[in-house]
Each structure stands twice: as structure tokens, then as C-alpha cells.
Short mmCIF file of C-alpha atoms and ligand atoms in Angstrom, two decimals:
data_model
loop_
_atom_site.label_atom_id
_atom_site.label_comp_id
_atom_site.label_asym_id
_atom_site.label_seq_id
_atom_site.Cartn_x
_atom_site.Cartn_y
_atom_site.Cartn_z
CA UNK A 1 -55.96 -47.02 45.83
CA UNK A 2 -56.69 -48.24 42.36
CA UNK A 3 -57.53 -46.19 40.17
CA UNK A 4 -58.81 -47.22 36.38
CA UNK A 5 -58.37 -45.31 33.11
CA UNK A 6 -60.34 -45.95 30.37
CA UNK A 7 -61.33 -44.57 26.92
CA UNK A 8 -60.73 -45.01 23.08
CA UNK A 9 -57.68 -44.60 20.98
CA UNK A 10 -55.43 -41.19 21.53
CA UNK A 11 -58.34 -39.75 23.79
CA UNK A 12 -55.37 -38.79 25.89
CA UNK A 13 -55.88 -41.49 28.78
CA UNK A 14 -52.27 -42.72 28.43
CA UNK A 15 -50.32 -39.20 28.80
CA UNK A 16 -53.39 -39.08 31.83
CA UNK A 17 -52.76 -42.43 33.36
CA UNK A 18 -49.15 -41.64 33.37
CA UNK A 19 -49.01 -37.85 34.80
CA UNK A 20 -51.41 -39.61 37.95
CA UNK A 21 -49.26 -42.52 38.19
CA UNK A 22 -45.96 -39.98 38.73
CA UNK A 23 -48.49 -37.96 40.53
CA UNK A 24 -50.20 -40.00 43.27
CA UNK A 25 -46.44 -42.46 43.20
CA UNK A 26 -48.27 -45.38 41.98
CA UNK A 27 -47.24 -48.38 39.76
CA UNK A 28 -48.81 -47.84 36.54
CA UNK A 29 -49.91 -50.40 33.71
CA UNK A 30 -50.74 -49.99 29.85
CA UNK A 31 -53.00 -52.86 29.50
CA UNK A 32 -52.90 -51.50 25.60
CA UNK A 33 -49.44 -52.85 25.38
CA UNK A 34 -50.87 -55.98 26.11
CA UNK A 35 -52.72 -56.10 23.01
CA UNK A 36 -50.33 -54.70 20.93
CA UNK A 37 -47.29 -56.90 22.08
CA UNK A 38 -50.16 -59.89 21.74
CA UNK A 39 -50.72 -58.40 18.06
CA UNK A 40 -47.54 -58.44 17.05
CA UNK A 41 -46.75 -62.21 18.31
CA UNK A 42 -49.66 -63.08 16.19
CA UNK A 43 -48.42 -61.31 12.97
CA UNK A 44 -45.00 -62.58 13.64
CA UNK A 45 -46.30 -66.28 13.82
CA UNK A 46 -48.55 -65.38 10.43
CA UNK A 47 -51.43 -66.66 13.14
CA UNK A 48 -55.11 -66.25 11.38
CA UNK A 49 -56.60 -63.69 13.47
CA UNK A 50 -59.37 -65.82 13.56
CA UNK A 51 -57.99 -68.50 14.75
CA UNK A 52 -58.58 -68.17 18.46
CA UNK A 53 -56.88 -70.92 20.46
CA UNK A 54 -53.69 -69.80 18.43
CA UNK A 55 -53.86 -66.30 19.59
CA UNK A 56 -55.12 -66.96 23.29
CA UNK A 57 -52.02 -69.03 23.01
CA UNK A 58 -49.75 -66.40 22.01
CA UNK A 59 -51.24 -64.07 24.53
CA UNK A 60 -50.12 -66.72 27.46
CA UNK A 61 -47.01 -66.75 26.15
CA UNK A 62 -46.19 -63.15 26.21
CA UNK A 63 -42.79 -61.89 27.95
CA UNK A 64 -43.41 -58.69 29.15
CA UNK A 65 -39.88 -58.37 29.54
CA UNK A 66 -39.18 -58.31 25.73
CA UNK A 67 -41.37 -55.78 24.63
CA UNK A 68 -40.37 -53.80 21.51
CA UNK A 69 -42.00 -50.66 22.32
CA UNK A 70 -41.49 -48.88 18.60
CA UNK A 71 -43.38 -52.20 17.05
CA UNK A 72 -46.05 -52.38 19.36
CA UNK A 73 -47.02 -48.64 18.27
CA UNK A 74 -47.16 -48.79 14.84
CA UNK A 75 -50.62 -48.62 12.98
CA UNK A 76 -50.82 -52.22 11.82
CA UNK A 77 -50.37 -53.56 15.64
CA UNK A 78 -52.79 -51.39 16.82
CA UNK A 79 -55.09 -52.33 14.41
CA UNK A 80 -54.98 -56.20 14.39
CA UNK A 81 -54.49 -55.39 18.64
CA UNK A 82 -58.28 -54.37 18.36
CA UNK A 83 -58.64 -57.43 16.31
CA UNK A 84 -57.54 -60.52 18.77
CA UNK A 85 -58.64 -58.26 21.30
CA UNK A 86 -62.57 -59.22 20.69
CA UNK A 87 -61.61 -63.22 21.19
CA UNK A 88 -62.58 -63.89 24.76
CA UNK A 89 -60.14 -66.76 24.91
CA UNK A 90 -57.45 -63.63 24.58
CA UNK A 91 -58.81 -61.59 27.58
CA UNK A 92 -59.37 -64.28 28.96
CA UNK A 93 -55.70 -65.04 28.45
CA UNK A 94 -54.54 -61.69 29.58
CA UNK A 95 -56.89 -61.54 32.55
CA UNK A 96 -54.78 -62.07 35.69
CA UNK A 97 -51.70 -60.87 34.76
CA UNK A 98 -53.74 -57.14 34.92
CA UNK A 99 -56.27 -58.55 38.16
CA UNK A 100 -52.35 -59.33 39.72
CA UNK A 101 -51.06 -55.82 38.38
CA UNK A 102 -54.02 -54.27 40.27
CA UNK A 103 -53.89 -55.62 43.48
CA UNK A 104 -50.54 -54.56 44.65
CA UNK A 105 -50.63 -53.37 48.25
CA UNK A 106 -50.49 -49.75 47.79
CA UNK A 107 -52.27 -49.61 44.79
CA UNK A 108 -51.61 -49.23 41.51
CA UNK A 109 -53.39 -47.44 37.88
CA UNK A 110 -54.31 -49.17 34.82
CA UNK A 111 -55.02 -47.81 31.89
CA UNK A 112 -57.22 -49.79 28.95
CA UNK A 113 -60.70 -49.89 27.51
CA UNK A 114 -62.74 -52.35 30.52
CA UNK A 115 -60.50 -51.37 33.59
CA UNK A 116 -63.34 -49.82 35.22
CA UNK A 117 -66.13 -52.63 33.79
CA UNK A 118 -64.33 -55.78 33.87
CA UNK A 119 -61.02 -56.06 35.41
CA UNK A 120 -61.23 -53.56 38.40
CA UNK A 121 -65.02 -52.65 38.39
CA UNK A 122 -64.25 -52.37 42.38
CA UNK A 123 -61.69 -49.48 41.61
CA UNK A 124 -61.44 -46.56 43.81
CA UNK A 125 -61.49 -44.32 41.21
CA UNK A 126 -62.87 -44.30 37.31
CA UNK A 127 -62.41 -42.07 34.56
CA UNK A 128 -63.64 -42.60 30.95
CA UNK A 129 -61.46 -40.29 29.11
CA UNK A 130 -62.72 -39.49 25.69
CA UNK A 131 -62.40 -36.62 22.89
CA UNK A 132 -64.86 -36.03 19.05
CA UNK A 133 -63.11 -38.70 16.63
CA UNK A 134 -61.91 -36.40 14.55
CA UNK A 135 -60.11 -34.77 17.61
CA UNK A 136 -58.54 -38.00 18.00
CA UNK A 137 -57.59 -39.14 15.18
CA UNK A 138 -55.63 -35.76 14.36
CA UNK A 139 -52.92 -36.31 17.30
CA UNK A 140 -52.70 -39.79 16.73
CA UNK A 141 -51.61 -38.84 12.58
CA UNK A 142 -49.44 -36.04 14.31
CA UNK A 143 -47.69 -38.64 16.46
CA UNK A 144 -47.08 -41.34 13.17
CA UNK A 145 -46.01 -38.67 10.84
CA UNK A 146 -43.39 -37.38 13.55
CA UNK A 147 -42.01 -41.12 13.50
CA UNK A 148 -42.05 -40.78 9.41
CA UNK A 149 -45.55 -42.72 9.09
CA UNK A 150 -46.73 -41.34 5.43
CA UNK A 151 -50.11 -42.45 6.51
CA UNK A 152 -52.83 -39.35 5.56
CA UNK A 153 -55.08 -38.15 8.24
CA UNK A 154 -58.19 -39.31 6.00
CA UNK A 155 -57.01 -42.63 6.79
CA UNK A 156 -56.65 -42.59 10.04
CA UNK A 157 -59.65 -40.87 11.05
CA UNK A 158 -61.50 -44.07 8.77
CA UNK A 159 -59.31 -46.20 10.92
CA UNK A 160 -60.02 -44.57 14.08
CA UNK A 161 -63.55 -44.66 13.37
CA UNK A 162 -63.56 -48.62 12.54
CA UNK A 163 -61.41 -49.54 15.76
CA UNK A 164 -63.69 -47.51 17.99
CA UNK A 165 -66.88 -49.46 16.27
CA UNK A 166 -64.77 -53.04 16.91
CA UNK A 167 -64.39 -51.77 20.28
CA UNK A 168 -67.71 -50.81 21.55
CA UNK A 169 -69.37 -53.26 19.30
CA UNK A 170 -67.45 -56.45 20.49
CA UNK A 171 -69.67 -58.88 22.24
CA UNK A 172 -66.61 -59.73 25.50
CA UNK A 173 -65.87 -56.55 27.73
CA UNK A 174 -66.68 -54.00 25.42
CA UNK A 175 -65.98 -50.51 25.46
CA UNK A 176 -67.77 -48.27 27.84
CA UNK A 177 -67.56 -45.93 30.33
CA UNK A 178 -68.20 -47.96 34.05
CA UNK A 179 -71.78 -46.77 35.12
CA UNK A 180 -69.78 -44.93 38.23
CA UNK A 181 -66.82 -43.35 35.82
CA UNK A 182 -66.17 -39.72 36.09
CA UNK A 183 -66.33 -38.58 32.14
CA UNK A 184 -63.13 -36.25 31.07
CA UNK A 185 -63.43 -34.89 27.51
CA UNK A 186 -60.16 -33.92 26.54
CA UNK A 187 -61.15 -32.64 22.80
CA UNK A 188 -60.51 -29.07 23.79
CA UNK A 189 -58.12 -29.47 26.70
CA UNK A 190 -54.59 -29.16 26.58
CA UNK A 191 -52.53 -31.88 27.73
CA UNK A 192 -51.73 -29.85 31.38
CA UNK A 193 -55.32 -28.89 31.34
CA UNK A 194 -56.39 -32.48 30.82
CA UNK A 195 -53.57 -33.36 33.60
CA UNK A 196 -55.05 -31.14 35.82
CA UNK A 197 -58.48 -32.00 35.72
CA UNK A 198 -57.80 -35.56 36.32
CA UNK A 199 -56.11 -34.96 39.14
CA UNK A 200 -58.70 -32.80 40.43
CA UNK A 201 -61.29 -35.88 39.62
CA UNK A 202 -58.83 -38.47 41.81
CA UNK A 203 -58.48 -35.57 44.84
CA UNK A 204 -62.50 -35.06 44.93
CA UNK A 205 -63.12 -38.71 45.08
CA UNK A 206 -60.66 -39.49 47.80
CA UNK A 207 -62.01 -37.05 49.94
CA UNK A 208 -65.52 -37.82 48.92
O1 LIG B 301 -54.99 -48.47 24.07
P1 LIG B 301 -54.42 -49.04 22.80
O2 LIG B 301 -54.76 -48.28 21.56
O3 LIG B 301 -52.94 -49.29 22.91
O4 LIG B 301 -55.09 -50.48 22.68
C1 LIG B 301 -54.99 -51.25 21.50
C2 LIG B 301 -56.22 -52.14 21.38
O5 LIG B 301 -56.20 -53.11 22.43
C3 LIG B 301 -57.56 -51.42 21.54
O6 LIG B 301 -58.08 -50.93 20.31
C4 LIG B 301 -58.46 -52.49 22.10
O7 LIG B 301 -59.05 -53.25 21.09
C5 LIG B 301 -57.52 -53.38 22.87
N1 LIG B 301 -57.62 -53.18 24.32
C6 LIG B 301 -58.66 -53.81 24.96
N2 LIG B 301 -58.76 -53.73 26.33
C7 LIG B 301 -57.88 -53.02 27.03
C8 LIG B 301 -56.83 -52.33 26.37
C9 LIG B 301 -56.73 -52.43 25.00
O8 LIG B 301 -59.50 -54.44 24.34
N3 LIG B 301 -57.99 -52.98 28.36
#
């Protein structure tokens, strides 16, 4: 069974992907992390985000072993993540390490923004997992400040705002719910609620 997560920053597909990975006992990816650890390679070079081939380069060199989880989450990665993100010659990069991810026998989840379009659009199930912006961008200001981020909640509601538009308005794989994802909006959910209905939405289509 694969199953594919998708949906824009702190819609609350991560905490979901996880819950139905421990749930269902499947292998579970953050294709996110991809981008971020990518990110971060790039700023640590002092690559020009526009300068493809660099960062497509960077992207095939990842170690997914050396992951520094606390950098990849920070505000800036995120942001230039959505950045090298729209250069094909970075998915492109990043492509069959996830297509590999996916088809281990057994199955496996992967959350992201084109799991259910581009890199599994054969997944058993889909969900497009999305909340109102403002929604959004209040846990993910919750979650910085409770690291010590000063960042204001003004700010990141402009920033979730301009990495949702780079997201759905990049020409490669943009983001969008699969034309057979189940939609889950999580803006007045709680997190067990949210939990629940997703697992509810994996049950009906296995029996279905
Ligand atoms: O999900 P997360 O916020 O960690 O992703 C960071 C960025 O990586 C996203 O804004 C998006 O631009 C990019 N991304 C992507 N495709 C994926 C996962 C993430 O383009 N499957």
C-alpha cells in the first residue's frame, strides 16, 4: 500500500503522515526534508539559487544520513527549500531516491507537495491536506517562537502566503491536490481529530 500525503506548509500533513505511518506500520518519508537539507547545502556552499546545475548538483549529493534536523527547520531553509525546489533539474535530482522510497514491498507513505501528481500518481491512497492561510501560518509562528524564533506572526503569514504562491505557481510539479485525492481540511480540527479522520479516509479506501 502506498499511500501519498500532500498539502502546503503546516496544513498538518506531517503530524498526519506520521500518526498513519505508526498506524498502518509503514515506512514513512518527509520528502520536505529533502528540500530543506537540499536548501541548506546550497546556502552553505553560498550557491546562487539561480544557478541550477549547482543546486541539482547539491541535491545529488545529499547524505541523508547527515541530516541536521534543527537546521533544516528553520525559516530561512524552508524558504530558499521552496526556492531550488521550482528548478526541475532539482526534482529531477531528487526523483528516484523518493520513486525507490515508494516502492518498498509492503508499502510505504510519503509525505510532500506532488506525491499524489508526480512521484506516486499510482498511489493507493491520496490525501491533499490543507487548512485557511492564516490557520496555517499561526501554528507554524507557534512552533518557531517555542524554539526562540522572534519572528512576528505578520511575517509569517506574508511568508506563508508567498511560499504557497511559489508553490502552486511553479511551472515543474506544482502544487495541487491529485484529481483522485481525498481533501482533509484541518483548519478547525484538532490534531487527534485530524488523526482520526485520516485514518478513517485510508480504512474507506482499502475496503472500497
Ligand atoms: O513540506 P516542507 O515545508 O518541509 O517543504 C519545504 C519546501 O520544499 C516546500 O515549500 C516546497 O517548495 C518543497 N517541496 C516540494 N515537493 C515536495 C516536498 C517539498 O516542492 N514533495
Amino acid at each position: 500500500m502506498i499511500i501519498a500525503v500532500d498539502g502546503p506548509l503546516a496544513s498538518g500533513k506531517g503530524t498526519i503522515a506520521k500518526a498513519l505511518a505508526r498506524h498502518f506500520g509503514l515506512p514513512h518519508l518527509d520528502t520536505g526534508s529533502l528540500y530543506r537539507a537540499t536548501a541548506v547545502a546550497v546556502l552553505d556552499a553560498g550557491i546562487d539559487p539561480a544557478d541550477e546545475t549547482a543546486a541539482a548538483a547539491a541535491a545529488r549529493a545529499l547524505d541523508l544520513a547527515v541530516i541536521d534536523e534543527a537546521r533544516i527547520r528553520t525559516a530561512e531553509a524552508g524558504a530558499m527549500a521552496s526556492r531550488i525546489a521550482a528548478l526541475p533539474g532539482v526534482r529531477a535530482a531528487l526523483f528516484e531516491l523518493q520513486r525507490n522510497f515508494a516502492r518498498q514491498p509492503g508499502g510505504a507513505i510519503l509525505d510532500g507537495r506532488d506525491i499524489g501528481t508526480v512521484i506516486c500518481p499510482d498511489a493507493g491512497v491520496k490525501l491533499y491536506v490543507t487548512a485557511k492561510p492564516e490557520t496555517r501560518a499561526d501554528r507554524r509562528w507557534r512552533e518557531l517562537a517555542a524554539k526562540g524564533d522572534p519572528i512576528s506572526y505578520q511575517t509569517v503569514l506574508a511568508q506563508t502566503r508567498e511560499r504557497d504562491a511559489r508553490d502552486t505557481g511553479r511551472a515543474d510539479a506544482p502544487m495541487r491536490p491529485a484529481d483522485d485525492a481525498t481533501l482533509l481540511d484541518t483548519s478547525s480540527l484538532s490534531i487527534d481529530a485530524a488523526i482520526a479522520a485520516a485514518i478513517h479516509i485510508v480504512e474507506n479506501a482499502q475496503t472500497a
